[in-house]
PDB file of C-alpha atoms and ligand atoms in Angstrom:
ATOM      1  CA  MET A1039      90.025 125.761  68.323  1.00 40.00           C
ATOM      2  CA  THR A1040      88.016 123.193  66.464  1.00 43.00           C
ATOM      3  CA  ASP A1041      85.766 124.164  63.598  1.00 45.00           C
ATOM      4  CA  VAL A1042      82.093 125.058  63.576  1.00 45.00           C
ATOM      5  CA  VAL A1043      80.784 121.818  62.058  1.00 50.00           C
ATOM      6  CA  THR A1044      78.318 120.201  64.448  1.00 56.00           C
ATOM      7  CA  PRO A1045      78.545 116.506  63.705  1.00 61.00           C
ATOM      8  CA  THR A1046      75.467 114.433  64.295  1.00 69.00           C
ATOM      9  CA  ALA A1047      75.357 110.983  65.791  1.00 68.00           C
ATOM     10  CA  ALA A1048      74.214 109.636  62.439  1.00 67.00           C
ATOM     11  CA  ASP A1049      77.383 111.032  60.785  1.00 77.00           C
ATOM     12  CA  SER A1050      79.692 109.245  63.252  1.00 78.00           C
ATOM     13  CA  GLY A1051      77.448 106.208  63.344  1.00 79.00           C
ATOM     14  CA  SER A1052      77.357 105.563  59.604  1.00 79.00           C
ATOM     15  CA  SER A1053      81.124 105.801  59.352  1.00 87.00           C
ATOM     16  CA  ALA A1054      81.526 103.415  62.324  1.00 91.00           C
ATOM     17  CA  THR A1055      79.291 100.905  60.567  1.00 93.00           C
ATOM     18  CA  GLU A1056      81.167 101.262  57.248  1.00 91.00           C
ATOM     19  CA  GLN A1057      84.506 100.965  59.011  1.00 91.00           C
ATOM     20  CA  PHE A1058      83.365  97.808  60.799  1.00 92.00           C
ATOM     21  CA  GLN A1059      82.025  96.242  57.607  1.00 90.00           C
ATOM     22  CA  GLN A1060      85.299  96.898  55.792  1.00 90.00           C
ATOM     23  CA  ARG A1061      87.388  95.224  58.481  1.00 89.00           C
ATOM     24  CA  ASP A1062      84.871  92.422  58.803  1.00 88.00           C
ATOM     25  CA  ARG A1063      85.165  91.650  55.090  1.00 88.00           C
ATOM     26  CA  ALA A1064      88.964  91.689  55.418  1.00 88.00           C
ATOM     27  CA  ARG A1065      88.752  89.233  58.325  1.00 85.00           C
ATOM     28  CA  GLY A1066      86.520  87.074  56.138  1.00 82.00           C
ATOM     29  CA  SER A1067      84.153  86.368  59.025  1.00 71.00           C
ATOM     30  CA  ALA A1068      81.950  83.416  58.144  1.00 69.00           C
ATOM     31  CA  THR A1069      78.826  81.896  59.634  1.00 69.00           C
ATOM     32  CA  PRO A1070      79.813  79.947  62.764  1.00 69.00           C
ATOM     33  CA  ALA A1071      80.010  76.239  61.934  1.00 77.00           C
ATOM     34  CA  ASP A1072      79.065  74.964  65.377  1.00 91.00           C
ATOM     35  CA  THR A1073      75.279  74.523  65.075  1.00 93.00           C
ATOM     36  CA  ALA A1074      74.898  73.151  68.613  1.00 95.00           C
ATOM     37  CA  ARG A1075      76.620  76.217  70.093  1.00 94.00           C
ATOM     38  CA  VAL A1076      74.537  78.662  68.056  1.00 94.00           C
ATOM     39  CA  ASP A1077      71.389  76.703  68.983  1.00 96.00           C
ATOM     40  CA  ALA A1078      72.203  76.842  72.708  1.00 97.00           C
ATOM     41  CA  MET A1079      73.203  80.490  72.795  1.00 96.00           C
ATOM     42  CA  ALA A1080      70.389  81.766  70.553  1.00 97.00           C
ATOM     43  CA  THR A1081      67.804  79.726  72.464  1.00 98.00           C
ATOM     44  CA  GLU A1082      68.991  81.016  75.841  1.00 98.00           C
ATOM     45  CA  ALA A1083      69.367  84.630  74.674  1.00 98.00           C
ATOM     46  CA  LEU A1084      65.813  84.654  73.301  1.00 98.00           C
ATOM     47  CA  GLU A1085      64.454  82.979  76.420  1.00 98.00           C
ATOM     48  CA  ALA A1086      66.202  85.593  78.600  1.00 98.00           C
ATOM     49  CA  LEU A1087      64.480  88.286  76.558  1.00 98.00           C
ATOM     50  CA  ARG A1088      61.070  86.577  76.860  1.00 98.00           C
ATOM     51  CA  ALA A1089      61.624  86.270  80.608  1.00 98.00           C
ATOM     52  CA  VAL A1090      62.031  90.057  80.849  1.00 98.00           C
ATOM     53  CA  ILE A1091      58.857  90.520  78.752  1.00 98.00           C
ATOM     54  CA  ARG A1092      56.910  88.266  81.140  1.00 98.00           C
ATOM     55  CA  LYS A1093      58.399  89.820  84.268  1.00 98.00           C
ATOM     56  CA  TYR A1094      57.491  93.385  83.242  1.00 98.00           C
ATOM     57  CA  GLN A1095      54.305  92.493  81.338  1.00 98.00           C
ATOM     58  CA  LEU A1096      55.504  94.292  78.206  1.00 98.00           C
ATOM     59  CA  THR A1097      52.660  96.136  76.448  1.00 98.00           C
ATOM     60  CA  TYR A1098      52.054  96.363  72.684  1.00 98.00           C
ATOM     61  CA  ALA A1099      52.904 100.084  72.847  1.00 98.00           C
ATOM     62  CA  GLU A1100      56.291  99.176  74.326  1.00 98.00           C
ATOM     63  CA  TYR A1101      56.812  96.358  71.827  1.00 98.00           C
ATOM     64  CA  HIS A1102      56.251  98.808  68.948  1.00 98.00           C
ATOM     65  CA  ALA A1103      58.573 101.352  70.572  1.00 97.00           C
ATOM     66  CA  VAL A1104      61.318  98.731  70.881  1.00 98.00           C
ATOM     67  CA  LYS A1105      60.856  97.688  67.244  1.00 98.00           C
ATOM     68  CA  ALA A1106      61.035 101.302  66.047  1.00 98.00           C
ATOM     69  CA  TRP A1107      64.099 101.920  68.204  1.00 98.00           C
ATOM     70  CA  LEU A1108      65.943  98.867  66.852  1.00 98.00           C
ATOM     71  CA  ILE A1109      65.186  99.968  63.277  1.00 98.00           C
ATOM     72  CA  LYS A1110      66.539 103.441  64.083  1.00 97.00           C
ATOM     73  CA  LEU A1111      69.665 101.974  65.694  1.00 97.00           C
ATOM     74  CA  GLY A1112      70.513 100.418  62.329  1.00 96.00           C
ATOM     75  CA  GLU A1113      69.477 103.467  60.303  1.00 95.00           C
ATOM     76  CA  ASP A1114      71.726 105.667  62.448  1.00 94.00           C
ATOM     77  CA  GLY A1115      74.578 103.228  61.898  1.00 95.00           C
ATOM     78  CA  GLU A1116      74.907 102.874  65.656  1.00 96.00           C
ATOM     79  CA  TRP A1117      75.100  99.106  66.085  1.00 97.00           C
ATOM     80  CA  PRO A1118      78.902  99.328  66.540  1.00 96.00           C
ATOM     81  CA  LEU A1119      78.503 102.111  69.107  1.00 96.00           C
ATOM     82  CA  PHE A1120      75.686 100.398  71.004  1.00 97.00           C
ATOM     83  CA  LEU A1121      77.351  96.978  71.098  1.00 98.00           C
ATOM     84  CA  ASP A1122      80.801  98.295  72.014  1.00 98.00           C
ATOM     85  CA  VAL A1123      79.366 100.424  74.816  1.00 97.00           C
ATOM     86  CA  PHE A1124      77.097  97.817  76.392  1.00 98.00           C
ATOM     87  CA  ILE A1125      78.416  94.394  75.397  1.00 98.00           C
ATOM     88  CA  GLU A1126      82.086  94.435  74.367  1.00 98.00           C
ATOM     89  CA  HIS A1127      83.503  94.681  77.905  1.00 98.00           C
ATOM     90  CA  GLU A1128      82.144  91.222  78.699  1.00 98.00           C
ATOM     91  CA  VAL A1129      83.631  89.720  75.520  1.00 98.00           C
ATOM     92  CA  GLU A1130      86.974  91.412  76.217  1.00 98.00           C
ATOM     93  CA  LYS A1131      87.209  89.895  79.718  1.00 97.00           C
ATOM     94  CA  ILE A1132      86.705  86.394  78.361  1.00 97.00           C
ATOM     95  CA  ALA A1133      89.136  86.912  75.479  1.00 96.00           C
ATOM     96  CA  THR A1134      91.993  88.004  77.761  1.00 97.00           C
ATOM     97  CA  GLU A1135      91.368  85.676  80.717  1.00 96.00           C
ATOM     98  CA  GLY A1136      94.513  83.973  81.989  1.00 95.00           C
ATOM     99  CA  ARG A1137      96.939  86.509  80.556  1.00 97.00           C
ATOM    100  CA  GLU A1138      99.869  87.421  82.775  1.00 97.00           C
ATOM    101  CA  GLY A1139     100.827  90.617  80.957  1.00 98.00           C
ATOM    102  CA  SER A1140      99.123  93.999  80.893  1.00 98.00           C
ATOM    103  CA  VAL A1141      95.349  94.057  81.141  1.00 97.00           C
ATOM    104  CA  GLY A1142      93.260  95.001  78.155  1.00 98.00           C
ATOM    105  CA  SER A1143      90.075  96.942  77.622  1.00 98.00           C
ATOM    106  CA  ILE A1144      87.550  97.293  74.843  1.00 98.00           C
ATOM    107  CA  GLU A1145      88.519  98.512  71.378  1.00 98.00           C
ATOM    108  CA  GLY A1146      85.344 100.512  70.830  1.00 97.00           C
ATOM    109  CA  PRO A1147      83.983 101.609  67.458  1.00 96.00           C
ATOM    110  CA  TYR A1148      86.642 104.127  66.418  1.00 96.00           C
ATOM    111  CA  TYR A1149      89.870 102.278  65.594  1.00 97.00           C
ATOM    112  CA  VAL A1150      91.311 102.771  62.107  1.00 96.00           C
ATOM    113  CA  GLU A1151      94.081 100.593  60.686  1.00 96.00           C
ATOM    114  CA  ASN A1152      97.237 101.945  59.023  1.00 97.00           C
ATOM    115  CA  ALA A1153      97.670 105.207  60.930  1.00 98.00           C
ATOM    116  CA  PRO A1154     100.842 107.210  60.105  1.00 98.00           C
ATOM    117  CA  GLU A1155     104.071 105.607  61.349  1.00 98.00           C
ATOM    118  CA  LEU A1156     106.232 107.902  63.458  1.00 98.00           C
ATOM    119  CA  GLY A1157     109.163 105.768  64.620  1.00 98.00           C
ATOM    120  CA  SER A1158     109.698 105.236  68.360  1.00 98.00           C
ATOM    121  CA  ALA A1159     108.803 108.786  69.429  1.00 98.00           C
ATOM    122  CA  GLY A1160     106.777 111.688  68.104  1.00 98.00           C
ATOM    123  CA  THR A1161     103.637 113.756  67.963  1.00 98.00           C
ATOM    124  CA  PRO A1162     100.526 112.333  66.312  1.00 98.00           C
ATOM    125  CA  PRO A1163      99.092 114.511  63.549  1.00 98.00           C
ATOM    126  CA  MET A1164      97.169 117.358  65.144  1.00 98.00           C
ATOM    127  CA  ARG A1165      95.826 120.744  64.207  1.00 97.00           C
ATOM    128  CA  GLU A1166      97.502 124.061  64.892  1.00 95.00           C
ATOM    129  CA  GLY A1167      96.520 124.833  68.500  1.00 94.00           C
ATOM    130  CA  GLU A1168      94.878 121.441  69.092  1.00 97.00           C
ATOM    131  CA  PRO A1169      93.069 122.006  72.415  1.00 96.00           C
ATOM    132  CA  GLY A1170      94.176 120.084  75.496  1.00 96.00           C
ATOM    133  CA  THR A1171      97.025 120.124  78.015  1.00 96.00           C
ATOM    134  CA  PRO A1172     100.245 118.753  76.463  1.00 97.00           C
ATOM    135  CA  LEU A1173     100.744 115.157  77.601  1.00 98.00           C
ATOM    136  CA  HIS A1174     104.029 113.283  77.312  1.00 98.00           C
ATOM    137  CA  PHE A1175     103.118 109.595  77.456  1.00 98.00           C
ATOM    138  CA  PHE A1176     106.012 107.158  77.329  1.00 98.00           C
ATOM    139  CA  GLY A1177     106.930 103.656  78.345  1.00 98.00           C
ATOM    140  CA  GLN A1178     108.503 100.337  77.531  1.00 98.00           C
ATOM    141  CA  VAL A1179     107.133  97.204  75.913  1.00 98.00           C
ATOM    142  CA  ARG A1180     108.530  94.013  77.410  1.00 98.00           C
ATOM    143  CA  THR A1181     107.766  90.327  77.767  1.00 98.00           C
ATOM    144  CA  VAL A1182     106.362  88.672  80.897  1.00 98.00           C
ATOM    145  CA  ALA A1183     109.960  87.523  81.486  1.00 97.00           C
ATOM    146  CA  GLY A1184     111.076  91.176  81.565  1.00 97.00           C
ATOM    147  CA  GLU A1185     112.890  91.275  78.213  1.00 98.00           C
ATOM    148  CA  PRO A1186     112.427  94.490  76.207  1.00 98.00           C
ATOM    149  CA  VAL A1187     110.581  94.004  72.919  1.00 98.00           C
ATOM    150  CA  GLN A1188     112.118  95.894  70.019  1.00 98.00           C
ATOM    151  CA  GLY A1189     109.905  96.622  67.006  1.00 98.00           C
ATOM    152  CA  ALA A1190     106.588  96.320  68.867  1.00 98.00           C
ATOM    153  CA  VAL A1191     103.919  98.466  67.223  1.00 98.00           C
ATOM    154  CA  VAL A1192     102.125 100.867  69.559  1.00 98.00           C
ATOM    155  CA  ASP A1193      99.008 101.943  67.697  1.00 98.00           C
ATOM    156  CA  PHE A1194      97.502 105.028  69.317  1.00 98.00           C
ATOM    157  CA  TRP A1195      94.203 106.919  68.893  1.00 98.00           C
ATOM    158  CA  GLN A1196      92.123 109.350  70.892  1.00 98.00           C
ATOM    159  CA  ALA A1197      89.244 111.809  70.582  1.00 96.00           C
ATOM    160  CA  ASP A1198      89.778 115.555  70.376  1.00 95.00           C
ATOM    161  CA  ALA A1199      88.710 117.990  73.111  1.00 91.00           C
ATOM    162  CA  ASP A1200      85.132 117.881  71.781  1.00 91.00           C
ATOM    163  CA  GLY A1201      85.084 114.093  72.109  1.00 90.00           C
ATOM    164  CA  LEU A1202      85.226 113.610  68.339  1.00 92.00           C
ATOM    165  CA  TYR A1203      87.296 111.013  66.498  1.00 95.00           C
ATOM    166  CA  SER A1204      88.933 111.722  63.140  1.00 96.00           C
ATOM    167  CA  HIS A1205      87.613 109.519  60.286  1.00 95.00           C
ATOM    168  CA  PHE A1206      84.217 109.331  62.026  1.00 93.00           C
ATOM    169  CA  ALA A1207      83.022 112.821  62.846  1.00 91.00           C
ATOM    170  CA  PRO A1208      83.056 115.175  59.844  1.00 90.00           C
ATOM    171  CA  GLY A1209      85.318 118.219  59.639  1.00 91.00           C
ATOM    172  CA  ILE A1210      88.367 116.735  61.367  1.00 94.00           C
ATOM    173  CA  PRO A1211      91.576 116.274  59.344  1.00 96.00           C
ATOM    174  CA  GLU A1212      92.453 112.718  58.341  1.00 96.00           C
ATOM    175  CA  TRP A1213      94.545 110.896  60.995  1.00 98.00           C
ATOM    176  CA  ASN A1214      94.098 113.678  63.553  1.00 98.00           C
ATOM    177  CA  LEU A1215      95.294 112.248  66.918  1.00 98.00           C
ATOM    178  CA  ARG A1216      96.083 108.845  65.425  1.00 98.00           C
ATOM    179  CA  ALA A1217      99.563 107.372  64.951  1.00 98.00           C
ATOM    180  CA  ARG A1218     101.641 104.201  65.111  1.00 98.00           C
ATOM    181  CA  PHE A1219     104.922 104.028  66.999  1.00 98.00           C
ATOM    182  CA  THR A1220     107.552 101.279  66.865  1.00 98.00           C
ATOM    183  CA  THR A1221     109.601 100.512  69.969  1.00 98.00           C
ATOM    184  CA  ASP A1222     113.361 101.073  69.841  1.00 98.00           C
ATOM    185  CA  ALA A1223     116.128  98.618  70.825  1.00 98.00           C
ATOM    186  CA  GLU A1224     115.275  99.070  74.526  1.00 98.00           C
ATOM    187  CA  GLY A1225     111.560  98.535  73.853  1.00 98.00           C
ATOM    188  CA  ASN A1226     110.813 102.209  74.473  1.00 98.00           C
ATOM    189  CA  PHE A1227     108.259 104.524  72.884  1.00 98.00           C
ATOM    190  CA  ALA A1228     107.226 108.122  73.595  1.00 98.00           C
ATOM    191  CA  ILE A1229     104.123 109.980  72.462  1.00 98.00           C
ATOM    192  CA  ASP A1230     103.611 113.748  72.676  1.00 98.00           C
ATOM    193  CA  THR A1231      99.893 114.265  72.626  1.00 98.00           C
ATOM    194  CA  VAL A1232      97.210 116.247  74.457  1.00 98.00           C
ATOM    195  CA  HIS A1233      95.328 115.198  77.575  1.00 97.00           C
ATOM    196  CA  PRO A1234      92.037 113.754  76.307  1.00 96.00           C
ATOM    197  CA  SER A1235      88.567 115.002  77.240  1.00 94.00           C
ATOM    198  CA  PRO A1236      85.589 113.015  78.517  1.00 94.00           C
ATOM    199  CA  TYR A1237      83.572 111.383  75.743  1.00 93.00           C
ATOM    200  CA  GLU A1238      79.830 111.894  75.481  1.00 93.00           C
ATOM    201  CA  ILE A1239      77.862 109.257  73.597  1.00 91.00           C
ATOM    202  CA  PRO A1240      76.095 111.155  70.780  1.00 88.00           C
ATOM    203  CA  ILE A1241      72.712 112.041  72.217  1.00 87.00           C
ATOM    204  CA  ASP A1242      70.945 112.738  68.902  1.00 89.00           C
ATOM    205  CA  GLY A1243      71.012 109.090  67.773  1.00 94.00           C
ATOM    206  CA  ALA A1244      69.291 105.890  68.852  1.00 96.00           C
ATOM    207  CA  THR A1245      71.834 105.070  71.583  1.00 96.00           C
ATOM    208  CA  GLY A1246      71.287 108.532  73.066  1.00 94.00           C
ATOM    209  CA  ILE A1247      67.523 108.013  72.964  1.00 95.00           C
ATOM    210  CA  LEU A1248      67.892 104.867  75.073  1.00 97.00           C
ATOM    211  CA  LEU A1249      70.183 106.647  77.543  1.00 96.00           C
ATOM    212  CA  ALA A1250      67.684 109.495  77.957  1.00 95.00           C
ATOM    213  CA  ALA A1251      64.671 107.164  78.161  1.00 95.00           C
ATOM    214  CA  ALA A1252      66.349 105.082  80.871  1.00 97.00           C
ATOM    215  CA  GLY A1253      67.729 108.102  82.749  1.00 97.00           C
ATOM    216  CA  TRP A1254      71.332 106.981  82.276  1.00 97.00           C
ATOM    217  CA  HIS A1255      74.209 109.393  81.764  1.00 96.00           C
ATOM    218  CA  ALA A1256      75.987 109.394  78.383  1.00 95.00           C
ATOM    219  CA  TRP A1257      79.610 109.653  79.483  1.00 96.00           C
ATOM    220  CA  ARG A1258      82.845 107.775  79.183  1.00 97.00           C
ATOM    221  CA  PRO A1259      85.826 109.070  81.189  1.00 98.00           C
ATOM    222  CA  GLU A1260      88.643 110.730  79.223  1.00 98.00           C
ATOM    223  CA  HIS A1261      90.786 107.995  77.729  1.00 98.00           C
ATOM    224  CA  LEU A1262      93.608 107.054  75.386  1.00 98.00           C
ATOM    225  CA  HIS A1263      93.292 104.027  73.110  1.00 98.00           C
ATOM    226  CA  ILE A1264      96.307 101.795  72.563  1.00 98.00           C
ATOM    227  CA  ARG A1265      96.883  98.575  70.691  1.00 98.00           C
ATOM    228  CA  VAL A1266     100.283  96.945  71.165  1.00 98.00           C
ATOM    229  CA  SER A1267     101.355  94.162  68.826  1.00 98.00           C
ATOM    230  CA  ALA A1268     104.554  92.236  68.192  1.00 98.00           C
ATOM    231  CA  GLU A1269     105.314  89.074  66.267  1.00 97.00           C
ATOM    232  CA  GLY A1270     104.996  86.036  68.562  1.00 97.00           C
ATOM    233  CA  TYR A1271     102.935  87.799  71.256  1.00 98.00           C
ATOM    234  CA  HIS A1272      99.263  88.317  71.976  1.00 98.00           C
ATOM    235  CA  THR A1273      98.136  91.757  70.865  1.00 98.00           C
ATOM    236  CA  ILE A1274      97.012  93.987  73.729  1.00 98.00           C
ATOM    237  CA  THR A1275      94.048  96.234  72.965  1.00 98.00           C
ATOM    238  CA  THR A1276      93.547  98.586  75.863  1.00 98.00           C
ATOM    239  CA  GLN A1277      92.633 102.044  77.114  1.00 98.00           C
ATOM    240  CA  LEU A1278      94.228 104.297  79.697  1.00 98.00           C
ATOM    241  CA  TYR A1279      92.308 106.560  82.050  1.00 98.00           C
ATOM    242  CA  PHE A1280      93.146 109.332  84.533  1.00 98.00           C
ATOM    243  CA  GLU A1281      92.958 109.304  88.303  1.00 98.00           C
ATOM    244  CA  GLY A1282      90.197 111.481  89.743  1.00 96.00           C
ATOM    245  CA  SER A1283      88.713 112.369  86.359  1.00 96.00           C
ATOM    246  CA  ASP A1284      84.979 112.594  85.700  1.00 96.00           C
ATOM    247  CA  HIS A1285      83.218 109.268  85.184  1.00 97.00           C
ATOM    248  CA  VAL A1286      86.295 107.154  85.869  1.00 97.00           C
ATOM    249  CA  GLU A1287      84.098 105.464  88.514  1.00 97.00           C
ATOM    250  CA  ASP A1288      80.958 105.177  86.379  1.00 97.00           C
ATOM    251  CA  ASP A1289      81.985 104.685  82.749  1.00 97.00           C
ATOM    252  CA  ILE A1290      78.831 104.000  80.737  1.00 97.00           C
ATOM    253  CA  ALA A1291      80.859 101.409  78.760  1.00 97.00           C
ATOM    254  CA  MET A1292      82.083  99.665  81.958  1.00 98.00           C
ATOM    255  CA  ALA A1293      85.578  99.474  80.489  1.00 98.00           C
ATOM    256  CA  VAL A1294      87.711 100.956  83.297  1.00 98.00           C
ATOM    257  CA  LYS A1295      90.034  98.665  85.272  1.00 98.00           C
ATOM    258  CA  ASP A1296      92.136  99.837  88.238  1.00 98.00           C
ATOM    259  CA  GLU A1297      95.386  98.869  86.493  1.00 98.00           C
ATOM    260  CA  LEU A1298      94.559 101.235  83.632  1.00 98.00           C
ATOM    261  CA  ILE A1299      94.287 104.452  85.655  1.00 98.00           C
ATOM    262  CA  LEU A1300      97.191 106.871  85.179  1.00 98.00           C
ATOM    263  CA  ALA A1301      98.374 109.593  87.549  1.00 98.00           C
ATOM    264  CA  PRO A1302     100.432 112.052  85.438  1.00 98.00           C
ATOM    265  CA  THR A1303     102.771 114.572  87.042  1.00 98.00           C
ATOM    266  CA  ALA A1304     103.509 118.140  85.924  1.00 97.00           C
ATOM    267  CA  THR A1305     106.419 118.617  83.526  1.00 95.00           C
ATOM    268  CA  ASP A1306     109.403 120.724  84.648  1.00 92.00           C
ATOM    269  CA  ASP A1307     108.354 123.658  82.454  1.00 91.00           C
ATOM    270  CA  GLY A1308     104.929 123.569  84.139  1.00 91.00           C
ATOM    271  CA  ARG A1309     103.137 123.665  80.792  1.00 92.00           C
ATOM    272  CA  GLY A1310     102.099 120.065  80.532  1.00 97.00           C
ATOM    273  CA  GLU A1311     102.093 116.677  82.172  1.00 98.00           C
ATOM    274  CA  GLN A1312     103.928 113.412  81.765  1.00 98.00           C
ATOM    275  CA  VAL A1313     103.199 109.836  82.578  1.00 98.00           C
ATOM    276  CA  ARG A1314     104.874 106.458  82.130  1.00 98.00           C
ATOM    277  CA  TYR A1315     103.004 103.267  81.376  1.00 98.00           C
ATOM    278  CA  ASP A1316     104.694 100.005  80.358  1.00 98.00           C
ATOM    279  CA  PHE A1317     103.083  97.220  78.357  1.00 98.00           C
ATOM    280  CA  VAL A1318     103.849  93.586  79.181  1.00 98.00           C
ATOM    281  CA  LEU A1319     103.137  91.094  76.397  1.00 98.00           C
ATOM    282  CA  ASP A1320     102.108  87.464  76.798  1.00 98.00           C
ATOM    283  CA  PRO A1321     103.650  84.957  74.404  1.00 97.00           C
ATOM    284  CA  ALA A1322     101.154  83.864  71.732  1.00 95.00           C
TER     285      ALA A1322
HETATM  286  C1  LIG B 572      84.338 105.515  72.583  1.00 63.51           C
HETATM  287  O1  LIG B 572      85.217 106.511  72.434  1.00 63.51           O
HETATM  288  C2  LIG B 572      84.800 104.353  73.067  1.00 63.51           C
HETATM  289  O2  LIG B 572      86.099 104.287  73.346  1.00 63.51           O
HETATM  290  C3  LIG B 572      83.937 103.290  73.259  1.00 63.51           C
HETATM  291  C4  LIG B 572      84.455 102.044  73.809  1.00 63.51           C
HETATM  292  C5  LIG B 572      82.619 103.407  72.954  1.00 63.51           C
HETATM  293  C6  LIG B 572      82.146 104.575  72.464  1.00 63.51           C
HETATM  294  C7  LIG B 572      83.001 105.627  72.284  1.00 63.51           C
HETATM  295 FE1  LIG B 573      87.146 106.038  72.755  1.00 63.51          FE
END
């Protein structure tokens, strides 16, 4: 089983913020140059907020509570978590509009670049007795024209049975349940992993405080994260879910799409399950 460390939201949150800042520096993200666009969007976003204040006659007590909560959100390092849970799904839809290939979903706060490379098939690093039903997840990467794509990188990550991600929650070995696969000559890949568990937003941090205060649940359905990239094609960042699982109908992050719901079958030895899912890439 997993160890006795009880990670706090602040632990995962700070590492999510650091991880984001590192990648952001690498991307070299600069201040947007389009003043008119920033003007329009900032003006309308602030006006939308003031409209809510007027509509609900916000009190000073509430104003102070909001200020304190926003400060805590930063202190807990939970801006990546909060934004990816409540905002990213809208950005993702716009970014992938008009694609003919496989649908995407949000990346979330817990991706790490440069996971171990395992060839076209294998088992991501995991602990002795890693909890979860064995899951054989395999498929083909091909173009919208139906041609197999050799050498596509299938970057894979998931939480453990406690809903914790390596590199973010303390006490989990480096790269646990993270790996990169490269498709073979027929475009195929195969991943031997464990069936994931539902993910609970950490309830001891600022995001959890909002969920509790609003009476919202804190759950994402069990999911696998996948990022498929190949030279000359649009990268697909997506997630896969499981038919009939808890919260597949009411994901707090609103990131489930019908096309992304898997229905695994039992393996012949009866000890695990298997499922095929193919990725179709749009030309860049
Ligand atoms: C997750 O595991 C996740 O995938 C997203 C999108 C947000 C929070 C936690
Ligand atoms: Fe996740």
